[in-house]
Coordinates of C-alpha atoms in Angstrom, one line a residue:
X872 CA -2.5 -2.8 14.1
X873 CA 0.7 -2.9 12.1
X874 CA -1.3 -3.8 9.0
X875 CA -3.2 -0.5 9.3
X876 CA 0.1 1.5 9.4
X877 CA 1.9 -0.4 6.6
X878 CA 0.0 1.1 3.7
X879 CA 0.7 4.6 5.1
X880 CA 4.5 3.8 5.1
X881 CA 4.3 2.8 1.5
X882 CA 3.1 6.3 0.7
X883 CA 6.6 7.5 1.6
X884 CA 8.1 5.4 -1.2
X885 CA 10.6 7.7 -3.1
X886 CA 9.3 6.6 -6.5
X887 CA 5.7 7.5 -5.6
X888 CA 6.8 10.8 -4.0
X889 CA 8.8 11.7 -7.1
X890 CA 5.9 10.9 -9.4
X891 CA 3.6 13.0 -7.2
X892 CA 6.0 15.9 -7.0
X893 CA 6.5 15.8 -10.8
X894 CA 2.8 15.7 -11.4
X895 CA 2.2 18.7 -9.1
X896 CA 5.1 20.7 -10.5
X897 CA 4.0 20.0 -14.0
X898 CA 0.3 20.8 -13.6
X899 CA 0.8 23.9 -11.4
X900 CA 4.0 25.4 -13.0
X901 CA 5.3 23.8 -16.2
X902 CA 1.9 23.6 -18.0
X903 CA 1.3 27.3 -17.4
X904 CA 4.8 28.2 -18.4
X905 CA 5.3 26.0 -21.5
X906 CA 1.9 24.5 -22.4
X907 CA 3.2 22.1 -24.9
X908 CA 2.9 18.4 -25.9
X909 CA 5.6 17.4 -23.5
X910 CA 3.9 18.8 -20.4
X911 CA 0.7 17.1 -21.5
X912 CA 2.4 13.7 -21.8
X913 CA 4.3 14.2 -18.5
X914 CA 1.0 14.9 -16.7
X915 CA -0.6 11.8 -18.1
X916 CA 2.3 9.5 -17.3
X917 CA 2.9 10.8 -13.8
X918 CA -0.8 11.0 -13.0
X919 CA -1.4 7.4 -14.2
X920 CA 1.6 6.1 -12.4
X921 CA 0.8 7.8 -9.1
X922 CA -2.9 6.8 -9.3
X923 CA -2.1 3.2 -9.9
X924 CA 0.6 3.1 -7.3
X925 CA -1.7 4.7 -4.7
X926 CA -4.5 2.2 -5.4
X927 CA -2.1 -0.7 -5.4
X928 CA -1.1 0.2 -1.8
X929 CA -4.7 -0.2 -0.6
X930 CA -5.5 -3.2 -2.8
X931 CA -2.2 -5.2 -2.9
X932 CA -4.0 -8.5 -3.8
X933 CA -5.8 -6.9 -6.8
X934 CA -2.8 -5.5 -8.8
X935 CA -4.0 -6.7 -12.1
X936 CA -7.5 -5.3 -11.5
X937 CA -6.1 -1.9 -10.3
X938 CA -3.9 -1.6 -13.4
X939 CA -6.6 -2.8 -15.8
X940 CA -9.3 -0.4 -14.3
X941 CA -6.7 2.5 -14.4
X942 CA -6.1 1.8 -18.1
X943 CA -9.8 1.5 -18.9
X944 CA -10.6 4.6 -16.9
X945 CA -7.9 6.6 -18.7
X946 CA -9.1 5.4 -22.2
X947 CA -12.7 6.5 -21.2
X948 CA -11.5 9.8 -19.9
X949 CA -9.4 10.7 -23.0
X950 CA -12.2 9.7 -25.4
X951 CA -15.3 11.5 -26.5
X952 CA -17.3 8.9 -24.5
X953 CA -16.7 10.9 -21.3
X954 CA -18.1 14.2 -22.7
X955 CA -21.5 13.7 -21.2
X956 CA -20.1 12.9 -17.8
X957 CA -17.9 16.0 -17.9
X958 CA -20.8 18.2 -18.8
X959 CA -22.8 16.7 -16.0
X960 CA -20.0 17.3 -13.5
X961 CA -19.6 20.8 -14.7
X962 CA -23.4 21.4 -14.4
X963 CA -23.4 20.4 -10.7
X964 CA -20.4 22.6 -10.0
X965 CA -17.5 20.2 -10.2
X966 CA -15.4 22.0 -12.8
X967 CA -13.7 19.3 -15.1
X968 CA -11.6 19.8 -18.2
X969 CA -9.9 17.3 -20.4
X970 CA -8.5 17.2 -23.9
X971 CA -9.5 14.4 -26.2
X972 CA -6.2 13.2 -27.5
X973 CA -5.9 9.7 -28.8
X974 CA -2.1 9.9 -29.0
X975 CA -2.1 9.8 -25.2
X976 CA -3.3 6.2 -25.4

């Protein structure tokens, strides 16, 4: 039973919480206020960090795979290769938006 609770305790890690708070603050406030290159990079960094951290909690024995798949997924998302997927998701009502920016890689 303790093993079921342990991952939930890791969600309270201050580093994870700060990254999550920074992501939310940036995406909901700072991007709308400043809308510049810094807010875009901050969103990418904090989002990738929080995402990989979250997955690593649930798959602690697969850290390399978690980080590799996070990197591959981000490269796909930020490239033109994901355009068809984004159009498909938008067509079925899941509104998605991304900016193709190879400097993010």
